[in-house]
Coordinates of C-alpha atoms and ligand atoms in Angstrom, one line a residue:
X1 CA 16.6 16.3 5.5
X2 CA 17.8 14.4 2.5
X3 CA 18.7 15.5 -1.0
X4 CA 17.4 13.1 -3.7
X5 CA 18.8 12.4 -7.1
X6 CA 16.5 10.7 -9.6
X7 CA 18.3 8.3 -12.0
X8 CA 16.4 7.5 -15.3
X9 CA 13.7 9.9 -16.2
X10 CA 10.8 7.8 -17.5
X11 CA 7.1 7.5 -16.4
X12 CA 7.7 6.6 -12.7
X13 CA 10.3 9.3 -12.2
X14 CA 7.8 11.9 -13.4
X15 CA 5.2 10.4 -11.0
X16 CA 7.6 10.6 -8.1
X17 CA 8.6 14.2 -8.9
X18 CA 5.0 15.2 -9.0
X19 CA 4.3 13.4 -5.8
X20 CA 7.2 14.9 -3.9
X21 CA 6.4 18.4 -5.3
X22 CA 2.9 18.1 -4.0
X23 CA 4.0 16.7 -0.7
X24 CA 6.3 19.7 -0.3
X25 CA 8.1 18.3 2.7
X26 CA 11.2 20.3 3.9
X27 CA 12.7 16.8 4.7
X28 CA 12.7 15.6 1.1
X29 CA 14.6 17.8 -1.3
X30 CA 14.2 16.9 -5.0
X31 CA 17.7 18.0 -5.8
X32 CA 19.0 16.5 -9.0
X33 CA 18.2 14.3 -11.9
X34 CA 20.2 12.2 -14.4
X35 CA 19.4 11.0 -17.8
X36 CA 21.3 9.5 -20.7
X37 CA 20.5 12.8 -22.5
X38 CA 21.4 16.1 -21.0
X39 CA 18.5 17.9 -22.8
X40 CA 16.0 15.5 -21.2
X41 CA 17.5 16.1 -17.8
X42 CA 17.4 19.9 -18.3
X43 CA 13.7 19.7 -19.2
X44 CA 13.0 17.6 -16.2
X45 CA 14.9 19.9 -13.9
X46 CA 13.1 23.0 -15.2
X47 CA 9.7 21.3 -15.0
X48 CA 10.1 20.3 -11.3
X49 CA 12.4 23.1 -10.2
X50 CA 15.4 20.9 -9.3
X51 CA 18.8 22.3 -8.7
X52 CA 20.9 20.1 -11.0
X53 CA 20.6 18.2 -14.2
X54 CA 23.1 15.7 -15.5
X55 CA 23.5 14.1 -18.9
X56 CA 24.8 10.8 -17.5
X57 CA 24.1 8.5 -14.6
X58 CA 27.8 8.6 -13.6
X59 CA 27.8 12.4 -13.2
X60 CA 24.6 12.3 -11.1
X61 CA 26.0 9.7 -8.8
X62 CA 29.2 11.6 -8.3
X63 CA 27.4 14.7 -7.0
X64 CA 28.5 15.0 -3.4
X65 CA 25.4 16.8 -2.3
X66 CA 23.2 13.9 -3.0
X67 CA 22.2 11.6 -0.1
X68 CA 19.8 9.2 -1.8
X69 CA 19.7 8.0 -5.4
X70 CA 16.3 6.8 -6.6
X71 CA 16.8 4.2 -9.4
X72 CA 14.0 4.2 -12.0
X73 CA 15.3 2.5 -15.1
X74 CA 14.0 -0.7 -16.6
X75 CA 14.6 -3.7 -14.2
X76 CA 17.5 -5.2 -16.2
X77 CA 19.6 -2.1 -15.5
X78 CA 18.9 -1.8 -11.8
X79 CA 21.8 -4.1 -10.8
X80 CA 24.4 -1.9 -12.6
X81 CA 22.7 1.4 -11.6
X82 CA 22.6 0.4 -8.0
X83 CA 26.3 -0.6 -8.0
X84 CA 27.1 2.8 -9.6
X85 CA 25.2 4.6 -6.8
X86 CA 26.7 2.5 -4.0
X87 CA 30.2 2.8 -5.4
X88 CA 29.7 6.6 -5.2
X89 CA 28.7 6.3 -1.5
X90 CA 25.0 7.0 -2.0
X91 CA 22.1 5.4 -0.2
X92 CA 19.7 3.8 -2.7
X93 CA 16.0 3.4 -3.2
X94 CA 15.5 1.1 -6.3
X95 CA 12.3 0.5 -8.1
X96 CA 10.6 -2.8 -8.1
X97 CA 11.6 -5.5 -8.9
X98 CA 15.0 -4.5 -7.4
X99 CA 16.8 -6.5 -10.0
X100 CA 16.1 -9.6 -12.1
X101 CA 17.5 -12.6 -10.1
X102 CA 18.3 -13.7 -6.6
X103 CA 22.0 -13.8 -7.4
X104 CA 22.0 -10.1 -8.5
X105 CA 20.0 -9.2 -5.3
X106 CA 22.5 -10.9 -3.0
X107 CA 25.4 -9.1 -4.7
X108 CA 23.7 -5.7 -4.2
X109 CA 23.0 -6.2 -0.6
X110 CA 26.5 -7.5 0.0
X111 CA 28.0 -4.4 -1.6
X112 CA 25.6 -2.1 0.4
X113 CA 26.7 -3.8 3.6
X114 CA 30.4 -3.5 2.7
X115 CA 29.9 0.2 2.0
X116 CA 27.7 0.8 5.2
X117 CA 24.9 2.2 3.0
X118 CA 21.2 1.6 3.0
X119 CA 19.8 -0.2 0.0
X120 CA 16.0 -0.3 -0.2
X121 CA 13.6 -1.8 -2.7
X122 CA 11.0 0.9 -3.5
X123 CA 8.1 -1.5 -3.0
X124 CA 6.0 1.6 -2.3
X125 CA 2.8 -0.3 -1.2
X126 CA 4.5 -1.9 1.8
X127 CA 5.1 1.6 3.4
X128 CA 1.5 2.8 3.3
X129 CA -0.8 2.9 6.3
X130 CA -3.3 0.7 4.5
X131 CA -0.8 -2.1 4.1
X132 CA 0.0 -2.0 7.9
X133 CA -3.7 -2.1 8.6
X134 CA -4.3 -5.0 6.3
X135 CA -1.5 -7.0 7.9
X136 CA -2.8 -6.4 11.4
X137 CA -6.3 -7.4 10.2
X138 CA -5.2 -10.6 8.6
X139 CA -3.2 -11.5 11.8
X140 CA -6.4 -11.0 13.9
X141 CA -8.3 -13.5 11.7
X142 CA -11.7 -11.7 12.0
X143 CA -13.4 -14.3 9.8
X144 CA -11.4 -17.3 11.0
X145 CA -8.6 -19.0 9.2
X146 CA -7.8 -18.2 5.6
X147 CA -8.7 -21.1 3.3
X148 CA -7.7 -19.7 -0.1
X149 CA -6.9 -16.5 -2.1
X150 CA -7.8 -15.6 -5.6
X151 CA -5.8 -12.5 -6.8
X152 CA -6.0 -11.0 -10.2
X153 CA -4.6 -7.9 -11.9
X154 CA -4.4 -7.1 -15.6
X155 CA -3.6 -3.9 -17.5
X156 CA -3.1 -3.2 -21.2
X157 CA 0.7 -2.5 -21.2
X158 CA 1.8 -3.8 -24.6
X159 CA 2.1 -0.2 -25.8
X160 CA 5.0 0.3 -23.4
X161 CA 8.2 -0.5 -25.2
X162 CA 10.0 -1.9 -22.1
X163 CA 7.2 -4.4 -21.4
X164 CA 7.6 -6.1 -24.8
X165 CA 11.3 -6.1 -25.0
X166 CA 13.2 -9.1 -23.7
X167 CA 16.4 -7.0 -23.5
X168 CA 14.6 -4.5 -21.3
X169 CA 13.3 -7.1 -18.9
X170 CA 9.8 -7.3 -20.5
X171 CA 6.9 -9.5 -19.4
X172 CA 4.0 -9.4 -17.0
X173 CA 5.5 -11.4 -14.1
X174 CA 8.3 -9.0 -13.3
X175 CA 6.2 -5.9 -13.7
X176 CA 2.6 -6.7 -12.5
X177 CA 3.1 -10.1 -11.0
X178 CA 5.3 -8.7 -8.2
X179 CA 2.2 -6.9 -6.7
X180 CA 0.0 -9.9 -5.8
X181 CA 3.0 -12.0 -5.1
X182 CA 4.6 -9.6 -2.7
X183 CA 1.2 -8.9 -1.1
X184 CA 0.7 -12.7 -0.5
X185 CA 4.3 -13.1 0.8
X186 CA 3.6 -10.2 3.2
X187 CA 0.3 -11.3 4.6
X188 CA 0.4 -15.1 4.4
X189 CA 4.2 -15.8 5.0
X190 CA 7.3 -16.7 3.2
X191 CA 7.0 -20.5 3.0
X192 CA 5.8 -21.1 -0.5
X193 CA 5.3 -24.1 -2.8
X194 CA 4.6 -23.7 -6.5
X195 CA 2.0 -26.1 -7.9
X196 CA 1.4 -24.8 -11.4
X197 CA 2.7 -22.1 -13.7
X198 CA 1.0 -21.3 -17.0
X199 CA 2.6 -18.5 -19.1
X200 CA 1.0 -17.5 -22.3
X201 CA 3.6 -16.0 -24.6
X202 CA 3.5 -12.5 -26.2
X203 CA 2.8 -12.8 -29.9
X204 CA 5.8 -10.5 -30.9
X205 CA 8.3 -12.5 -28.9
X206 CA 7.4 -15.9 -27.4
X207 CA 10.1 -15.6 -24.7
X208 CA 8.0 -12.8 -23.1
X209 CA 5.1 -13.8 -20.8
X210 CA 2.0 -11.7 -21.3
X211 CA -0.8 -13.7 -19.4
X212 CA 0.2 -15.8 -16.4
X213 CA -1.8 -18.1 -14.2
X214 CA 0.0 -19.3 -11.1
X215 CA -1.1 -21.7 -8.4
X216 CA 1.1 -21.2 -5.4
X217 CA 0.6 -22.1 -1.7
X218 CA 1.9 -19.6 0.9
X219 CA 2.1 -21.3 4.3
X220 CA -0.1 -24.1 2.9
X221 CA -2.8 -21.6 1.8
X222 CA -3.6 -22.2 -1.9
X223 CA -3.6 -19.1 -4.0
X224 CA -4.6 -18.5 -7.6
X225 CA -2.9 -15.6 -9.2
X226 CA -4.0 -14.3 -12.6
X227 CA -2.0 -11.5 -14.3
X228 CA -2.0 -9.9 -17.7
X229 CA -0.4 -7.2 -19.7
X230 CA -2.7 -7.4 -22.7
X231 CA -6.1 -7.1 -21.0
X232 CA -7.8 -5.3 -18.2
X233 CA -8.6 -7.7 -15.4
X234 CA -10.1 -6.4 -12.2
X235 CA -7.4 -5.6 -9.7
X236 CA -8.7 -7.5 -6.7
X237 CA -7.8 -10.2 -4.1
X238 CA -10.6 -12.4 -2.7
X239 CA -9.6 -14.0 0.5
X240 CA -11.9 -16.8 1.5
X241 CA -12.0 -17.5 5.2
X242 CA -13.7 -20.1 7.4
X243 CA -16.6 -17.7 8.2
X244 CA -16.7 -15.2 5.3
X245 CA -14.7 -13.3 2.8
X246 CA -12.2 -10.5 2.8
X247 CA -12.0 -8.5 -0.4
X248 CA -9.1 -6.2 -1.2
X249 CA -10.0 -3.7 -3.9
X250 CA -6.4 -3.7 -5.2
X251 CA -3.3 -5.9 -5.0
X252 CA -0.9 -2.9 -5.0
X253 CA -2.2 0.1 -3.0
X254 CA -5.2 -1.2 -1.1
X255 CA -7.8 1.6 -0.7
X256 CA -10.7 -0.5 0.5
X257 CA -11.0 -3.7 2.5
X258 CA -14.4 -5.3 2.6
X259 CA -15.4 -7.9 5.2
X260 CA -18.4 -9.9 4.1
X261 CA -20.1 -12.7 6.2
X262 CA -23.6 -13.9 7.1
X263 CA -24.3 -10.9 9.4
X264 CA -21.4 -8.7 8.5
X265 CA -20.8 -6.2 5.7
X266 CA -18.1 -3.8 6.7
X267 CA -15.8 -1.6 4.5
X268 CA -12.6 0.0 5.7
X269 CA -11.4 2.9 3.5
X270 CA -7.9 4.5 3.4
X271 CA -6.6 7.7 2.1
X272 CA -3.0 8.6 1.5
X273 CA -1.4 12.0 2.0
X274 CA -0.7 12.4 -1.7
X275 CA -1.0 9.1 -3.5
X276 CA 1.0 6.6 -1.4
X277 CA 4.3 7.0 -3.3
X278 CA 5.5 9.5 -0.7
X279 CA 5.5 7.0 2.2
X280 CA 8.6 5.2 1.0
X281 CA 10.6 8.5 0.8
X282 CA 9.4 9.7 4.2
X283 CA 10.5 6.3 5.7
X284 CA 13.8 6.3 3.9
X285 CA 14.6 9.8 5.3
X286 CA 14.0 8.4 8.8
X287 CA 16.0 5.3 8.0
X288 CA 19.0 7.4 6.9
X289 CA 18.7 9.5 10.0
X290 CA 18.6 6.4 12.2
X291 CA 21.1 4.5 10.1
X292 CA 18.8 1.6 10.3
X293 CA 17.1 -0.4 7.5
X294 CA 13.4 -0.5 7.1
X295 CA 11.4 -3.5 8.3
X296 CA 8.4 -2.8 6.0
X297 CA 10.2 -4.3 3.0
X298 CA 13.4 -5.8 4.5
X299 CA 16.4 -7.3 2.8
X300 CA 15.0 -10.7 3.5
X301 CA 11.6 -9.7 1.9
X302 CA 13.3 -8.5 -1.2
X303 CA 15.5 -11.6 -1.5
X304 CA 12.5 -13.9 -0.9
X305 CA 10.5 -12.1 -3.7
X306 CA 13.5 -12.5 -6.1
X307 CA 13.8 -16.2 -5.2
X308 CA 10.1 -16.7 -5.8
X309 CA 10.4 -15.0 -9.2
X310 CA 13.4 -17.2 -10.1
X311 CA 11.5 -20.3 -9.0
X312 CA 8.4 -19.5 -11.0
X313 CA 10.4 -18.9 -14.2
X314 CA 12.4 -22.1 -13.6
X315 CA 9.2 -24.1 -12.9
X316 CA 7.9 -22.9 -16.2
X317 CA 11.1 -23.8 -18.1
X318 CA 11.1 -27.3 -16.5
X319 CA 7.5 -27.9 -17.4
X320 CA 8.2 -27.0 -21.1
X321 CA 11.5 -28.9 -21.4
Ligands
LIG401 N1 6.3 1.7 -8.3 C1 5.5 1.8 -9.3 O1 4.3 2.0 -9.2 C2 6.1 1.6 -10.7 C3 5.3 2.1 -11.8 C4 5.9 2.0 -13.0 C5 7.2 1.4 -13.1 N2 7.9 1.0 -12.0 C6 9.2 0.5 -12.1 O2 10.1 1.5 -12.5 C7 11.1 1.1 -13.4 C8 10.9 2.1 -14.6 O3 9.6 2.0 -15.2 P1 9.0 3.2 -16.1 O4 7.6 2.8 -16.4 O5 9.3 4.5 -15.5 O6 9.9 3.0 -17.4 P2 10.1 4.0 -18.6 O7 9.0 5.0 -18.7 O8 10.4 3.1 -19.8 O9 11.4 4.8 -18.2 C9 12.6 4.1 -17.9 C10 13.8 5.1 -18.0 O10 15.0 4.3 -17.9 C11 16.0 4.9 -18.6 N3 16.7 4.0 -19.4 C12 18.0 3.6 -19.3 N4 18.4 2.7 -20.2 C13 17.4 2.5 -21.0 C14 17.2 1.8 -22.2 N5 18.2 1.0 -22.7 N6 15.9 1.8 -22.7 C15 14.9 2.5 -22.2 N7 15.1 3.2 -21.1 C16 16.3 3.3 -20.5 C17 15.4 6.0 -19.5 O11 15.7 7.2 -18.8 P3 16.7 8.3 -19.4 O12 16.3 8.4 -20.9 O13 16.3 9.5 -18.7 O14 18.1 7.9 -19.2 C18 13.9 5.8 -19.4 O15 13.2 6.9 -19.5 C19 10.7 -0.3 -13.8 O16 11.6 -1.2 -13.0 C20 9.3 -0.5 -13.3 O17 9.0 -1.8 -12.8 C21 7.3 1.1 -10.8

């Protein structure tokens, strides 16, 4: 059994509190929450029947009854928030992306190692049964070798203040882009080569990317990735293989996988216990019991993703200099 403290009480923390309340597992106790405002923390505590509410992240992290801190602030604060939790001897589950550069990520894992604590990126989709199934299916090559992938995902998010603020880590790459990129790293492999990066700037601040088109090969398989935070684009990945096509209905939580070929039309459907967010907490509970990090989204996986995000942004800068 673990007692969980939620740090930063925005949209995703509400979603997690609802999910864990619905799951109602005796292994996962929603114990405390911490906000920059005590009244906000008190409201959250009352809404989800937590035991403690704190008006600062420091007080939350100092609570000795907490085993795991879940960090859910804008990405630019993850680095400092994770350090605060680790320095107070807490295991950490930190929202995606786990921070905003490879350098920051290396510092965090190094501190976790020094403190003998578990640090896990909350890349929730990697812990779901549908992701394990997808990975096995891709490895089996049911339609022959993969020739190319076309992944797209766009949502209207310009109404979210953190998405359009440079100071809060705004931009589509770090928020939405991580889903197709992490999926491709996971199923195709970690050797990548960037061929083209096309960022179109947000009208309110040209240093923020709002529509990106990326051409990246993963293990020599060419992939086109289209992401947007100012328009709806079908969330889908089309995997062209030698003998047909595999279509994933989503880049984040895959719910349907279609196999289409000359004489084949097959659909695999998946259902989560609640909505899929619970899986990472259930696995983290086990990891803490076993004192063993999770393979589903390992340290190396998180650092590779951070390196790729750095490389994409550097590629874009070089192109424009
Ligand atoms: N896994 C997923 O599906 C998923 C979905 C959405 C977001 N996320 C990730 O979760 C993180 C948070 O996203 P969100 O959508 O929940 O964000 P949000 O609604 O903007 O909430 C972020 C929270 O961070 C805290 N915060 C601390 N310093 C802040 C500052 N200077 N300005 C604004 N907020 C500040 C605030 O909590 P207090 O006021 O309580 O201190 C705020 O409510 C991001 O890294 C994002 O990528 C993941």
